[in-house]
Coordinates of C-alpha atoms in Angstrom, one line a residue:
M1 CA 37.4 64.9 164.2
Q2 CA 36.6 67.2 160.5
L3 CA 36.4 70.4 160.4
W4 CA 34.4 73.3 157.6
I5 CA 34.5 76.3 157.0
G6 CA 31.5 77.5 154.6
I7 CA 31.7 80.6 152.6
H8 CA 28.3 81.4 151.0
M9 CA 28.6 84.3 148.6
T10 CA 25.4 86.3 149.6
T11 CA 24.7 88.3 146.7
H12 CA 26.8 86.3 144.1
S13 CA 24.5 87.2 140.9
L14 CA 24.6 91.1 141.3
D15 CA 28.0 90.8 142.1
T16 CA 28.9 88.7 138.7
L17 CA 25.8 90.9 136.8
F18 CA 26.6 94.6 138.5
P19 CA 30.4 94.0 139.5
L20 CA 31.0 97.9 141.2
W21 CA 27.0 97.9 141.8
S22 CA 28.1 98.5 145.5
E23 CA 30.6 101.4 144.7
K24 CA 28.6 102.8 143.1
A25 CA 25.3 103.1 145.2
L26 CA 23.3 101.2 141.0
S27 CA 20.0 100.9 141.7
A28 CA 20.0 97.6 139.6
V29 CA 17.8 94.3 139.7
A30 CA 19.2 90.2 137.9
L31 CA 15.9 88.4 137.6
W32 CA 14.8 85.0 136.6
Q33 CA 12.7 83.6 134.3
D34 CA 11.0 87.6 134.9
R35 CA 10.9 88.4 138.6
V36 CA 13.5 90.2 140.7
Y37 CA 15.4 87.3 141.9
A38 CA 17.9 89.6 143.7
L39 CA 17.9 93.6 144.2
T40 CA 20.6 95.9 145.1
P41 CA 19.7 98.2 148.5
A42 CA 18.8 101.1 146.3
A43 CA 17.0 99.5 144.0
R44 CA 15.0 98.4 147.9
E45 CA 14.7 102.2 148.3
Q46 CA 12.5 102.9 145.3
G47 CA 10.2 100.0 146.4
L48 CA 10.8 96.7 144.8
C49 CA 11.4 93.6 146.6
L50 CA 12.1 89.6 145.5
G51 CA 9.5 88.2 143.1
M52 CA 8.5 90.7 141.9
Q53 CA 7.8 90.8 138.1
R54 CA 9.3 93.3 135.0
N55 CA 6.5 95.0 134.1
T56 CA 5.3 95.6 137.6
V57 CA 9.5 96.9 138.1
S58 CA 9.8 99.0 135.1
G59 CA 6.4 100.1 136.2
L60 CA 7.4 101.9 139.5
A61 CA 11.1 102.3 138.9
P62 CA 11.7 103.1 135.1
G63 CA 15.3 104.2 136.2
V64 CA 16.5 100.7 138.1
I65 CA 18.6 98.6 135.4
L66 CA 17.1 95.4 135.2
Q67 CA 19.7 92.2 134.0
N68 CA 18.5 88.8 133.7
R69 CA 20.7 86.1 135.6
D70 CA 24.0 85.0 133.7
L71 CA 24.4 81.2 134.9
A72 CA 27.2 80.6 132.8
A73 CA 29.3 83.3 134.3
E74 CA 27.8 82.6 138.5
H75 CA 29.0 78.8 137.6
R76 CA 32.7 80.3 136.0
R77 CA 33.1 83.0 139.2
L78 CA 32.2 80.4 141.7
R79 CA 34.8 78.2 139.6
C80 CA 37.7 80.5 140.3
I81 CA 36.6 80.8 144.0
A82 CA 37.2 77.4 144.6
M83 CA 40.1 77.2 142.3
D84 CA 41.6 79.7 145.0
L85 CA 40.4 77.5 148.0
L86 CA 42.3 74.6 147.0
Q87 CA 45.5 76.4 148.2
Y88 CA 43.9 75.5 152.0
T89 CA 42.7 72.0 151.3
P90 CA 41.7 69.4 148.4
N91 CA 38.9 68.6 150.4
V92 CA 36.3 71.4 148.4
I93 CA 32.5 70.9 148.3
L94 CA 30.7 73.4 145.5
N95 CA 26.7 74.4 145.3
P96 CA 26.0 71.1 147.6
V97 CA 22.7 70.2 148.1
G98 CA 19.7 71.9 149.0
Q99 CA 21.9 75.7 148.8
A100 CA 23.6 77.7 145.6
H101 CA 26.4 79.9 145.8
T102 CA 27.8 77.9 148.7
I103 CA 31.3 76.4 148.6
L104 CA 32.1 74.3 151.9
L105 CA 35.5 73.2 152.6
E106 CA 36.7 70.4 155.1
V107 CA 39.7 71.5 157.3
A108 CA 41.2 69.6 160.0
T109 CA 44.3 68.4 158.2
S110 CA 45.1 72.1 157.0
L111 CA 45.0 73.4 160.9
S112 CA 48.7 72.5 162.6
L113 CA 49.7 74.1 158.2
F114 CA 48.1 77.0 158.7
K115 CA 48.6 77.9 162.5
G116 CA 45.1 76.8 164.1
P117 CA 41.3 77.2 162.5
C118 CA 41.7 81.6 163.2
N119 CA 44.9 82.2 161.1
L120 CA 43.2 79.7 159.0
C121 CA 40.3 81.9 158.7
H122 CA 42.4 85.2 157.8
R123 CA 44.6 83.2 155.3
I124 CA 40.7 82.3 153.6
R125 CA 39.7 86.2 153.6
A126 CA 42.6 87.3 152.1
S127 CA 41.8 85.3 149.3
L128 CA 38.2 86.0 148.8
C129 CA 39.4 89.8 148.9
Q130 CA 40.6 89.6 145.6
H131 CA 38.4 89.0 144.3
R132 CA 36.8 92.4 143.0
T133 CA 33.4 93.1 145.2
L134 CA 32.4 89.6 146.7
H135 CA 29.9 89.7 149.9
Y136 CA 29.8 86.7 151.2
R137 CA 29.6 85.1 155.1
L138 CA 32.0 83.0 156.5
S139 CA 30.9 80.0 159.1
M140 CA 32.6 77.1 161.1
S141 CA 31.2 73.9 162.1
P142 CA 32.3 70.3 163.3
T143 CA 29.8 68.9 160.6
A144 CA 29.3 70.2 156.6
Q145 CA 25.6 71.0 156.8
G146 CA 26.3 73.2 160.5
A147 CA 28.5 75.0 158.6
Q148 CA 26.7 75.1 155.4
I149 CA 23.7 76.6 157.5
L150 CA 25.6 78.7 160.0
A151 CA 27.0 80.6 156.5
C152 CA 23.5 81.2 154.9
Q153 CA 21.5 82.9 158.1
S154 CA 21.5 86.1 158.7
Q155 CA 19.9 86.6 162.4
T156 CA 22.8 85.7 164.4
S157 CA 26.9 87.0 163.1
L158 CA 28.2 84.0 165.4
R159 CA 29.0 81.6 162.8
R160 CA 32.2 79.7 164.1
T161 CA 32.8 77.2 166.2
T162 CA 35.1 74.1 166.8
Q163 CA 32.8 72.5 169.2
I164 CA 30.2 70.4 168.8
K165 CA 28.1 71.4 172.2
T166 CA 27.9 75.1 171.3
L167 CA 27.2 74.0 167.7
H168 CA 24.2 73.0 169.3
R169 CA 23.5 76.1 171.5
R170 CA 23.5 78.1 167.8
L171 CA 21.8 76.3 165.5
D172 CA 18.8 75.8 168.4
L173 CA 18.4 79.1 168.0
L174 CA 17.6 79.2 163.7
P175 CA 14.3 79.5 162.1
V176 CA 13.3 76.2 160.0
N177 CA 13.1 77.8 156.7
L178 CA 17.0 77.5 156.4
L179 CA 15.9 73.2 155.8
S180 CA 15.1 72.1 152.2
L181 CA 12.1 72.8 153.1
D182 CA 8.8 72.9 150.5
Q183 CA 6.3 75.8 151.4
T184 CA 4.1 73.3 152.7
Q185 CA 5.9 71.4 154.8
L186 CA 7.5 75.3 155.9
D187 CA 2.8 76.4 156.0
W188 CA 2.2 73.5 158.4
L189 CA 5.6 73.7 160.8
N190 CA 4.5 77.3 161.1
G191 CA 0.5 76.7 161.7
I192 CA 1.5 75.0 164.8
G193 CA 4.2 77.3 166.5
C194 CA 6.5 75.7 164.9
H195 CA 9.6 78.1 164.0
T196 CA 13.5 77.0 165.4
L197 CA 15.1 74.2 164.8
R198 CA 14.7 73.6 168.6
Q199 CA 10.7 73.5 168.3
L200 CA 11.4 71.4 165.8
Q201 CA 13.2 68.6 167.7
S202 CA 10.8 69.0 170.6
L203 CA 7.7 67.5 168.3
P204 CA 7.9 63.6 167.9
R205 CA 10.2 62.1 165.6
N206 CA 7.1 59.8 164.0
G207 CA 4.9 62.3 163.6
V208 CA 7.5 64.8 161.5
R209 CA 8.2 62.0 159.8
Q210 CA 4.3 61.1 158.6
R211 CA 3.6 65.0 158.1
C212 CA 7.1 66.4 156.3
S213 CA 9.5 63.7 155.6
A214 CA 12.1 60.9 156.4
Q215 CA 14.5 63.6 155.3
V216 CA 13.6 66.3 157.7
I217 CA 14.3 64.3 160.6
D218 CA 17.6 62.6 158.8
E219 CA 19.0 66.6 157.2
V220 CA 18.6 67.5 160.8
D221 CA 20.6 64.9 162.5
A222 CA 23.0 65.5 160.0
I223 CA 23.2 69.2 160.9
Y224 CA 23.4 68.3 164.3
G225 CA 26.3 65.7 164.0
R226 CA 23.9 62.9 165.1
V227 CA 24.2 60.9 161.9
T228 CA 27.0 59.7 159.0
E229 CA 26.7 62.9 156.5
P230 CA 26.1 61.6 153.6
R231 CA 28.8 61.2 151.0
H232 CA 29.9 64.4 149.1
I233 CA 30.5 65.3 145.7
W234 CA 34.4 66.8 145.8
F235 CA 35.4 69.7 143.2
K236 CA 37.8 68.8 141.3
A237 CA 40.5 71.2 139.6
P238 CA 40.0 71.5 135.6
E239 CA 43.2 68.9 134.1
L240 CA 43.2 72.8 131.7
F241 CA 44.2 76.1 133.2
S242 CA 42.7 79.1 131.4
C243 CA 41.3 81.9 133.3
H244 CA 39.7 85.0 132.2
Y245 CA 38.9 88.3 134.1
N246 CA 37.4 91.2 132.5
L247 CA 38.9 94.2 133.7
P248 CA 36.7 97.2 135.4
T249 CA 38.0 99.6 133.7
H250 CA 39.8 100.5 130.3
V251 CA 44.0 100.3 131.5
E252 CA 46.3 102.3 129.2
H253 CA 49.3 101.5 132.1
V254 CA 51.0 98.6 132.2
Q255 CA 52.0 98.9 136.2
T256 CA 48.3 99.3 136.4
L257 CA 48.1 95.1 135.0
Q258 CA 50.3 93.3 137.8
A259 CA 47.8 93.5 140.5
V260 CA 45.0 92.3 138.3
A261 CA 48.2 89.4 137.1
G262 CA 49.0 88.9 140.4
R263 CA 45.3 87.6 140.7
L264 CA 45.6 85.8 138.4
I265 CA 48.7 84.1 139.0
E266 CA 47.4 82.9 142.8
R267 CA 44.4 81.4 141.0
L268 CA 46.7 79.5 139.0
C269 CA 49.3 78.7 141.7
A270 CA 45.9 77.5 143.6
W271 CA 45.5 74.7 140.4
L272 CA 49.1 73.5 140.8
Q273 CA 48.8 73.0 144.3
A274 CA 45.5 71.2 143.6
R275 CA 46.8 69.3 140.8
Q276 CA 50.7 68.9 143.0
C277 CA 52.4 70.1 139.7
A278 CA 54.8 72.9 138.5
T279 CA 55.2 74.5 135.5
D280 CA 57.9 77.3 133.7
T281 CA 55.7 78.9 131.3
L282 CA 52.5 81.1 131.3
V283 CA 51.1 83.1 128.6
F284 CA 49.2 86.5 129.0
L285 CA 46.9 87.5 125.9
L286 CA 46.3 91.1 126.6
H287 CA 42.4 91.9 124.8
H288 CA 42.4 95.5 123.7
E289 CA 39.4 97.7 122.7
K290 CA 37.0 96.0 119.8
G291 CA 36.3 98.7 117.1
R292 CA 36.7 98.6 113.4
R293 CA 40.9 99.1 113.9
A294 CA 40.9 96.8 116.6
R295 CA 44.1 95.6 117.3
P296 CA 44.5 91.6 118.1
P297 CA 45.3 90.2 121.8
S298 CA 49.0 91.1 122.9
R299 CA 50.8 88.4 123.7
L300 CA 52.9 88.2 127.3
V301 CA 54.8 85.7 127.8
L302 CA 56.6 84.0 130.8
L303 CA 59.8 81.7 130.3
L304 CA 61.8 80.2 133.9
S305 CA 64.4 78.0 134.5
R306 CA 62.7 76.3 137.0
A307 CA 59.5 75.1 137.1
G308 CA 57.6 76.9 140.0
W309 CA 53.8 77.0 142.0
Q310 CA 54.1 79.8 144.0
P311 CA 53.4 83.3 143.7
D312 CA 56.5 84.2 144.8
D313 CA 58.2 82.2 141.5
F314 CA 56.3 84.5 139.1
S315 CA 56.1 87.4 140.6
Q316 CA 59.5 88.7 140.8
V317 CA 60.1 88.3 136.7
L318 CA 56.5 88.9 136.0
D319 CA 57.7 93.1 137.9
Q320 CA 60.6 93.6 135.8
Q321 CA 59.5 92.0 132.7
L322 CA 56.2 94.6 132.5
R323 CA 59.1 97.2 133.0
R324 CA 59.8 96.6 129.6
F325 CA 56.5 95.5 128.1
T326 CA 55.2 98.2 125.7
L327 CA 51.4 99.2 125.6
H328 CA 50.2 100.0 122.3
D329 CA 46.3 100.2 123.3
H330 CA 44.0 100.6 126.0
V331 CA 43.7 97.3 128.0
I332 CA 39.7 95.5 128.8
A333 CA 40.6 91.8 129.6
L334 CA 43.2 89.6 130.8
D335 CA 43.9 85.9 130.2
L336 CA 46.0 83.3 131.4
S337 CA 47.1 80.1 130.1
I338 CA 49.7 77.5 130.1
P339 CA 51.4 75.1 127.7
G340 CA 52.0 72.4 129.7
I341 CA 53.0 71.7 134.0
Q342 CA 55.4 69.8 135.2
P343 CA 56.7 67.1 138.1
R344 CA 57.4 69.2 141.3
P345 CA 60.8 68.6 142.5
A346 CA 61.2 67.6 145.7
T347 CA 61.7 69.5 148.4
S348 CA 63.9 68.5 152.3
G349 CA 63.8 68.7 155.3
S350 CA 67.1 69.4 156.2
L351 CA 68.7 71.6 158.3
L352 CA 71.0 72.3 156.2
P353 CA 71.0 74.2 152.6
E354 CA 71.0 71.8 149.8
P355 CA 73.2 72.3 146.7
T356 CA 69.7 72.3 144.9
Q357 CA 68.7 75.4 146.8
W358 CA 72.0 77.2 145.5
Q359 CA 71.4 76.2 142.0
A360 CA 67.4 77.5 142.0
D361 CA 69.1 81.0 143.7
E362 CA 70.6 80.7 140.6
L363 CA 68.3 79.9 138.0
R364 CA 66.6 82.6 139.8
L365 CA 68.6 85.4 139.6
I366 CA 68.9 84.4 135.6
D367 CA 65.1 84.8 135.3
L368 CA 65.8 88.2 136.7
L369 CA 68.7 89.3 134.8
R370 CA 66.6 87.9 131.5
A371 CA 63.4 90.1 132.1
R372 CA 65.0 93.5 133.2
L373 CA 67.7 93.2 130.3
G374 CA 66.0 91.1 127.8
S375 CA 67.0 88.0 127.3
Q376 CA 69.8 89.1 124.3
S377 CA 71.6 90.8 126.2
V378 CA 71.9 87.8 129.1
L379 CA 74.9 85.9 127.7
E380 CA 76.4 82.3 128.8
P381 CA 79.3 80.2 127.2
R382 CA 78.8 77.1 125.1
P383 CA 81.9 75.4 124.4
R384 CA 82.4 74.3 120.5
A385 CA 84.9 71.2 119.4
D386 CA 87.2 73.7 118.4
Y387 CA 91.3 73.7 119.4
R388 CA 91.6 77.6 118.6
P389 CA 90.9 79.5 121.4
E390 CA 88.9 82.2 120.2
R391 CA 86.7 79.8 118.5
A392 CA 87.0 77.7 121.6
N393 CA 82.9 79.2 123.3
N394 CA 80.7 81.3 121.4
W395 CA 78.4 83.3 123.7
V396 CA 74.3 82.6 123.5
P397 CA 71.8 84.0 125.0
V398 CA 70.6 82.3 128.2
A399 CA 67.4 79.8 127.2
P400 CA 65.6 79.3 130.4
G401 CA 66.8 76.4 131.9
A402 CA 69.9 76.2 129.9
A403 CA 71.5 77.3 132.7
S404 CA 71.8 73.9 134.3
Q405 CA 72.3 72.8 131.3
V406 CA 76.4 74.4 130.3
G407 CA 77.5 70.9 131.8
A408 CA 75.5 68.8 129.1
H409 CA 76.4 71.1 126.2
S410 CA 80.0 71.1 127.2
K411 CA 79.8 67.2 127.1
H412 CA 79.5 67.7 123.3
A413 CA 82.8 69.6 123.4
Q414 CA 85.1 68.2 125.6
V415 CA 88.5 69.7 125.7
P416 CA 90.8 67.1 126.9
G417 CA 93.8 68.0 130.0
R418 CA 93.5 70.3 132.1
L419 CA 94.9 73.7 130.1
T420 CA 96.2 77.0 131.2
R421 CA 94.1 79.9 130.2
P422 CA 94.5 83.2 130.6
F423 CA 92.1 85.4 132.9
W424 CA 91.2 87.7 130.0
L425 CA 91.5 86.3 126.5
L426 CA 91.7 88.9 123.7
P427 CA 88.6 89.1 120.8
Q428 CA 91.5 89.1 117.9
P429 CA 94.9 88.3 118.4
R430 CA 97.7 91.3 118.4
L431 CA 100.4 91.3 116.9
L432 CA 103.7 92.2 118.3
T433 CA 107.3 93.5 117.1
T434 CA 110.7 91.8 118.1
H435 CA 114.0 92.7 118.6
N436 CA 116.8 89.7 118.0
D437 CA 113.9 87.6 117.5
Q438 CA 112.3 88.1 121.2
P439 CA 108.7 89.6 121.3
L440 CA 108.3 92.9 122.0
Y441 CA 105.1 94.6 123.9
K442 CA 105.2 98.0 124.5
G443 CA 108.3 98.6 124.5
A444 CA 108.9 95.9 126.9
P445 CA 110.8 92.4 126.1
L446 CA 109.0 89.5 127.4
H447 CA 110.8 86.3 128.8
L448 CA 109.5 82.9 127.8
I449 CA 108.6 80.7 130.8
R450 CA 106.0 77.8 130.1
G451 CA 105.9 76.4 126.9
P452 CA 105.0 75.4 123.9
E453 CA 102.1 74.3 123.7
R454 CA 101.2 72.8 120.3
I455 CA 97.7 73.1 118.2
E456 CA 97.7 72.0 114.6
T457 CA 93.4 72.7 113.3
G458 CA 91.5 74.0 111.2
W459 CA 92.6 72.0 107.9
W460 CA 89.1 71.6 106.7
E461 CA 88.6 75.7 105.9
D462 CA 89.6 78.3 103.9
T463 CA 91.1 80.0 105.5
G464 CA 93.9 77.3 105.5
C465 CA 95.6 74.8 109.0
E466 CA 96.5 76.8 111.6
R467 CA 100.2 76.4 113.2
R468 CA 100.8 77.7 116.5
D469 CA 103.2 77.4 119.3
Y470 CA 101.8 78.9 122.0
F471 CA 104.4 80.4 125.7
I472 CA 103.3 81.6 128.2
A473 CA 105.5 84.9 129.0
R474 CA 106.6 87.6 131.3
D475 CA 107.9 90.6 131.4
S476 CA 109.9 92.9 133.7
K477 CA 106.7 94.3 136.6
S478 CA 106.0 89.9 136.6
A479 CA 102.8 90.2 134.3
H480 CA 102.2 87.4 132.7
Y481 CA 101.2 87.2 129.1
W482 CA 99.8 84.1 126.6
I483 CA 102.2 84.7 123.1
Y484 CA 102.1 82.6 120.5
R485 CA 103.9 82.5 117.1
Q486 CA 103.5 80.5 113.3
R487 CA 105.3 77.6 112.7
E488 CA 106.0 76.6 109.1
A489 CA 105.7 80.6 107.6
L490 CA 108.3 82.5 105.5
D491 CA 107.9 85.0 108.5
A492 CA 106.7 83.7 111.5
R493 CA 104.9 86.3 113.7
W494 CA 104.6 86.5 117.8
F495 CA 100.7 87.7 118.9
L496 CA 99.6 88.4 122.3
H497 CA 96.2 86.8 122.9
G498 CA 95.1 86.9 126.2
L499 CA 96.5 88.1 129.7
F500 CA 96.5 86.1 133.3
G501 CA 95.0 88.2 135.9

C-alpha cells in the first residue's frame, strides 16, 4: 500500500516576489502576461481581482506594488523546498501534471523510521517552517492524485487520511473544477448540474468520454485509486550542491547569521541524505552591500576531521567558528557550497560502543577546539627520524583529519625498541654542577640507577656529532631524573634533560 503527502504552496508567486508581504500587510500584485496572477489580501480590499489587466490595476489602486512573476526564482525556491524534503523520502515529485507549485512525497516506507504518519507530518511541517514566509496546505492520501487534489482544494480542512474509504467520502464533496478540465468541458458539466465529483461519477461513463474525454474518466479513477496511476517522474538531487539565501534585512552581527547558516546546512544534509554521501568541508560566502566601495564576499570555511551528513555534525563547529569571525561590512546574502563529497561511513547496529565511535568523539572534540581557539593553538605531536630527544618530536597544528593519521606519520619515523622516556622533557638541557664527578641538582647529589643509553647522531650537521650517555638518576627524595653526560669532550659535563612523573 502506498501513502502520499501533498504540499501545495498557496501563494508561491507572492512569497517569492514579496517575502514579507504577510508581515507588512503589503498591497502587492504578481503579474503574468500583463494580468493579475496573484494578489495580497490588502490589494484585494482595494477592489482588485484575478485576471485584471495592468492598466486597470493602476487606475483602481495607484499605490499597489506591481511586479512580474519571476519563474526562475519560483522554480529555484520550489527546488530548495524539495531538497529539504528528500531527508524524509527519496520519492519526491515536483510540480505534478496539472498542478503547479505542488510537491508530492511517497512516504509508505518512511513511516516506521519516523514513528508513524502523524510524527512524520510534524517533522515535515517543522522543515517547511524553516523557509521564510511559506504559505502551504498539507494533505495525506493513499493515492498520489488524491493527495494532490486534497492539498489544492480550499473547501474543507479535512485533508489527511490513510484509509481509501475515508478518501472516497472526502473526494465526493469536492468540486469538479479541481480536475484537469478546459473551460468548455467545465461549462458543459456545470450546465447539466454536475458540480461535484460524486455527481460526475453518477453520470454514464461512455457519455462522459464522448462529451468530455477519456482522460477525465482516467483521472477520476486514478484519484479514487481504482486504477494504477501513471508512472511518475521523480525529482533528483543535483549533482553539485550550491545554495543561495537572500537576507530580508542587512545583517551586521555575526551571531544573527547562525540561524540562516543552519537552514542552509539543513538543505545540504537533505542533499547528502538523498545521495547517501558525506562531506568534511563547507564553504560559506557572505555577500556584502553593493556600491562604489563594495567589499568582495567574505569567506568562512568549516573543516571537519571526519565527514558528516547530519546537521549536528556541523552546527557546533559553526557556532564556535562564528564566535571568532569578524564582519567588516553588512551582509545581504549567503552562499553555501561544498568542494567535494565522500562515501558515508558504515554504521553498526551493535548495542556496545564501537571503537570507531570513540574515535569519532575524539575528532569532534578536536574540531570544536580548532574552531574555538584557532588552528594554530591546537597542536599534535609529529615524530621525526632523529635520535636526539629534543628533536625527535615536532609540534604541528592539527589539520582536518590529521588526528586519525598520527600513526601513519609515525610509521615514517619509528624509534626501535621500547625506550624509557621521562614524562616531562625540558625544552633545552640544563647544565648541572658536579662534586667529585657526581652530578648535583639543587645542591643534592644524584645517584645513577640505570644506564647508560648511548646516543650518537647529528654528524651531518654543522654543529657536529652529538655523543651522549643517558642515565636515570635518583635523589634523596626518590625523585627520578633523566640526565646525560657528554662523551669524548675535554670537559665532559652533566646535563638534566627530563623529569619522570
